[in-house]
């Protein structure tokens, strides 16, 4: 018998999303997964960097989230690593997101996957794209923080 994962441990993060977008709001959605996908997620075979969220017919789907099948996948199942996966949110949240996404410049991006009470959850960000100069500012801030941390470490020694 396998151990249940921690009640709220991270599986995968989309670091590119925070770099490329200003995250306005965050939502937590459930994911509809097949059995082989859950097993692969437990092993950490997930990549979110190319993923994005679309809304079709009042339902939300994540596209480009890659879950690589394990070598021990069943022979009667044909695993598709980039299968479109349905996201589960409440109707009023979806309607609100539809209104926001139809506004100019907003998009939905997956931020991370995590376990919550034994289920895989996906954090979705309502985001606005960053301009090139904003990305440069982000890099400058990050490098500035690193320099301050290095200086503090050398002072402590």
PDB file of N, CA and C in Angstrom, residues 36-71:
ATOM      1  N   UNK A  36      -3.484   6.664 -14.318  1.00  0.00           N
ATOM      2  CA  UNK A  36      -2.050   6.681 -14.610  1.00  0.00           C
ATOM      3  C   UNK A  36      -1.464   8.067 -14.371  1.00  0.00           C
ATOM      4  N   UNK A  37      -2.281   9.122 -14.565  1.00  0.00           N
ATOM      5  CA  UNK A  37      -1.796  10.483 -14.349  1.00  0.00           C
ATOM      6  C   UNK A  37      -1.547  10.750 -12.870  1.00  0.00           C
ATOM      7  N   UNK A  38      -2.433  10.251 -12.017  1.00  0.00           N
ATOM      8  CA  UNK A  38      -2.256  10.441 -10.576  1.00  0.00           C
ATOM      9  C   UNK A  38      -0.982   9.747 -10.110  1.00  0.00           C
ATOM     10  N   UNK A  39      -0.743   8.547 -10.626  1.00  0.00           N
ATOM     11  CA  UNK A  39       0.475   7.822 -10.259  1.00  0.00           C
ATOM     12  C   UNK A  39       1.721   8.587 -10.717  1.00  0.00           C
ATOM     13  N   UNK A  40       1.677   9.145 -11.921  1.00  0.00           N
ATOM     14  CA  UNK A  40       2.814   9.904 -12.432  1.00  0.00           C
ATOM     15  C   UNK A  40       3.008  11.193 -11.634  1.00  0.00           C
ATOM     16  N   UNK A  41       1.907  11.823 -11.209  1.00  0.00           N
ATOM     17  CA  UNK A  41       1.991  13.043 -10.403  1.00  0.00           C
ATOM     18  C   UNK A  41       2.655  12.730  -9.072  1.00  0.00           C
ATOM     19  N   UNK A  42       2.322  11.590  -8.471  1.00  0.00           N
ATOM     20  CA  UNK A  42       2.954  11.187  -7.206  1.00  0.00           C
ATOM     21  C   UNK A  42       4.460  11.054  -7.353  1.00  0.00           C
ATOM     22  N   UNK A  43       4.901  10.655  -8.535  1.00  0.00           N
ATOM     23  CA  UNK A  43       6.338  10.500  -8.795  1.00  0.00           C
ATOM     24  C   UNK A  43       6.986  11.813  -9.249  1.00  0.00           C
ATOM     25  N   UNK A  44       6.193  12.862  -9.396  1.00  0.00           N
ATOM     26  CA  UNK A  44       6.736  14.165  -9.771  1.00  0.00           C
ATOM     27  C   UNK A  44       7.011  14.338 -11.249  1.00  0.00           C
ATOM     28  N   UNK A  45       6.332  13.611 -12.103  1.00  0.00           N
ATOM     29  CA  UNK A  45       6.555  13.664 -13.556  1.00  0.00           C
ATOM     30  C   UNK A  45       5.651  14.713 -14.212  1.00  0.00           C
ATOM     31  N   UNK A  46       5.658  15.932 -13.681  1.00  0.00           N
ATOM     32  CA  UNK A  46       4.748  16.992 -14.147  1.00  0.00           C
ATOM     33  C   UNK A  46       5.544  18.215 -14.574  1.00  0.00           C
ATOM     34  N   UNK A  47       5.072  18.863 -15.640  1.00  0.00           N
ATOM     35  CA  UNK A  47       5.680  20.104 -16.097  1.00  0.00           C
ATOM     36  C   UNK A  47       4.566  21.085 -16.437  1.00  0.00           C
ATOM     37  N   UNK A  48       4.594  22.268 -15.823  1.00  0.00           N
ATOM     38  CA  UNK A  48       3.545  23.276 -16.009  1.00  0.00           C
ATOM     39  C   UNK A  48       3.967  24.459 -16.867  1.00  0.00           C
ATOM     40  N   UNK A  49       5.223  24.573 -17.221  1.00  0.00           N
ATOM     41  CA  UNK A  49       5.738  25.819 -17.805  1.00  0.00           C
ATOM     42  C   UNK A  49       5.039  26.214 -19.105  1.00  0.00           C
ATOM     43  N   UNK A  50       4.609  25.276 -19.913  1.00  0.00           N
ATOM     44  CA  UNK A  50       3.969  25.606 -21.185  1.00  0.00           C
ATOM     45  C   UNK A  50       2.448  25.583 -21.094  1.00  0.00           C
ATOM     46  N   UNK A  51       1.913  25.407 -19.897  1.00  0.00           N
ATOM     47  CA  UNK A  51       0.470  25.266 -19.744  1.00  0.00           C
ATOM     48  C   UNK A  51      -0.269  26.591 -19.746  1.00  0.00           C
ATOM     49  N   UNK A  52      -1.510  26.545 -20.173  1.00  0.00           N
ATOM     50  CA  UNK A  52      -2.404  27.695 -20.096  1.00  0.00           C
ATOM     51  C   UNK A  52      -3.829  27.195 -19.921  1.00  0.00           C
ATOM     52  N   UNK A  53      -4.710  28.086 -19.482  1.00  0.00           N
ATOM     53  CA  UNK A  53      -6.083  27.719 -19.167  1.00  0.00           C
ATOM     54  C   UNK A  53      -7.013  28.389 -20.172  1.00  0.00           C
ATOM     55  N   UNK A  54      -7.978  27.614 -20.690  1.00  0.00           N
ATOM     56  CA  UNK A  54      -8.980  28.151 -21.605  1.00  0.00           C
ATOM     57  C   UNK A  54     -10.368  27.855 -21.042  1.00  0.00           C
ATOM     58  N   UNK A  55     -11.332  28.664 -21.485  1.00  0.00           N
ATOM     59  CA  UNK A  55     -12.721  28.452 -21.086  1.00  0.00           C
ATOM     60  C   UNK A  55     -13.512  28.123 -22.345  1.00  0.00           C
ATOM     61  N   UNK A  56     -14.141  26.942 -22.354  1.00  0.00           N
ATOM     62  CA  UNK A  56     -14.961  26.503 -23.486  1.00  0.00           C
ATOM     63  C   UNK A  56     -16.320  26.073 -22.965  1.00  0.00           C
ATOM     64  N   UNK A  57     -17.365  26.605 -23.531  1.00  0.00           N
ATOM     65  CA  UNK A  57     -18.741  26.225 -23.175  1.00  0.00           C
ATOM     66  C   UNK A  57     -18.994  26.283 -21.676  1.00  0.00           C
ATOM     67  N   UNK A  58     -18.465  27.288 -21.018  1.00  0.00           N
ATOM     68  CA  UNK A  58     -18.696  27.458 -19.589  1.00  0.00           C
ATOM     69  C   UNK A  58     -17.904  26.499 -18.717  1.00  0.00           C
ATOM     70  N   UNK A  59     -16.920  25.804 -19.285  1.00  0.00           N
ATOM     71  CA  UNK A  59     -16.062  24.898 -18.520  1.00  0.00           C
ATOM     72  C   UNK A  59     -14.612  25.306 -18.729  1.00  0.00           C
ATOM     73  N   UNK A  60     -13.783  25.003 -17.741  1.00  0.00           N
ATOM     74  CA  UNK A  60     -12.371  25.384 -17.816  1.00  0.00           C
ATOM     75  C   UNK A  60     -11.501  24.163 -18.074  1.00  0.00           C
ATOM     76  N   UNK A  61     -10.496  24.355 -18.926  1.00  0.00           N
ATOM     77  CA  UNK A  61      -9.574  23.282 -19.274  1.00  0.00           C
ATOM     78  C   UNK A  61      -8.150  23.805 -19.205  1.00  0.00           C
ATOM     79  N   UNK A  62      -7.235  22.928 -18.815  1.00  0.00           N
ATOM     80  CA  UNK A  62      -5.818  23.271 -18.826  1.00  0.00           C
ATOM     81  C   UNK A  62      -5.183  22.545 -20.007  1.00  0.00           C
ATOM     82  N   UNK A  63      -4.469  23.310 -20.816  1.00  0.00           N
ATOM     83  CA  UNK A  63      -3.834  22.777 -22.019  1.00  0.00           C
ATOM     84  C   UNK A  63      -2.326  22.957 -21.874  1.00  0.00           C
ATOM     85  N   UNK A  64      -1.567  21.961 -22.281  1.00  0.00           N
ATOM     86  CA  UNK A  64      -0.114  22.073 -22.265  1.00  0.00           C
ATOM     87  C   UNK A  64       0.531  21.662 -20.960  1.00  0.00           C
ATOM     88  N   UNK A  65      -0.251  21.246 -19.986  1.00  0.00           N
ATOM     89  CA  UNK A  65       0.303  20.716 -18.737  1.00  0.00           C
ATOM     90  C   UNK A  65       0.749  19.289 -19.036  1.00  0.00           C
ATOM     91  N   UNK A  66       2.024  19.057 -18.961  1.00  0.00           N
ATOM     92  CA  UNK A  66       2.570  17.771 -19.373  1.00  0.00           C
ATOM     93  C   UNK A  66       2.756  16.846 -18.176  1.00  0.00           C
ATOM     94  N   UNK A  67       2.083  15.690 -18.232  1.00  0.00           N
ATOM     95  CA  UNK A  67       2.261  14.649 -17.214  1.00  0.00           C
ATOM     96  C   UNK A  67       2.831  13.438 -17.936  1.00  0.00           C
ATOM     97  N   UNK A  68       4.102  13.172 -17.704  1.00  0.00           N
ATOM     98  CA  UNK A  68       4.782  12.078 -18.393  1.00  0.00           C
ATOM     99  C   UNK A  68       4.428  10.746 -17.748  1.00  0.00           C
ATOM    100  N   UNK A  69       4.008   9.761 -18.554  1.00  0.00           N
ATOM    101  CA  UNK A  69       3.612   8.470 -17.988  1.00  0.00           C
ATOM    102  C   UNK A  69       4.817   7.708 -17.426  1.00  0.00           C
ATOM    103  N   UNK A  70       4.533   6.893 -16.428  1.00  0.00           N
ATOM    104  CA  UNK A  70       5.569   6.041 -15.860  1.00  0.00           C
ATOM    105  C   UNK A  70       5.839   4.873 -16.801  1.00  0.00           C
ATOM    106  N   UNK A  71       7.001   4.289 -16.670  1.00  0.00           N
ATOM    107  CA  UNK A  71       7.337   3.125 -17.498  1.00  0.00           C
ATOM    108  C   UNK A  71       6.441   1.936 -17.173  1.00  0.00           C
TER     109      UNK A  71
END
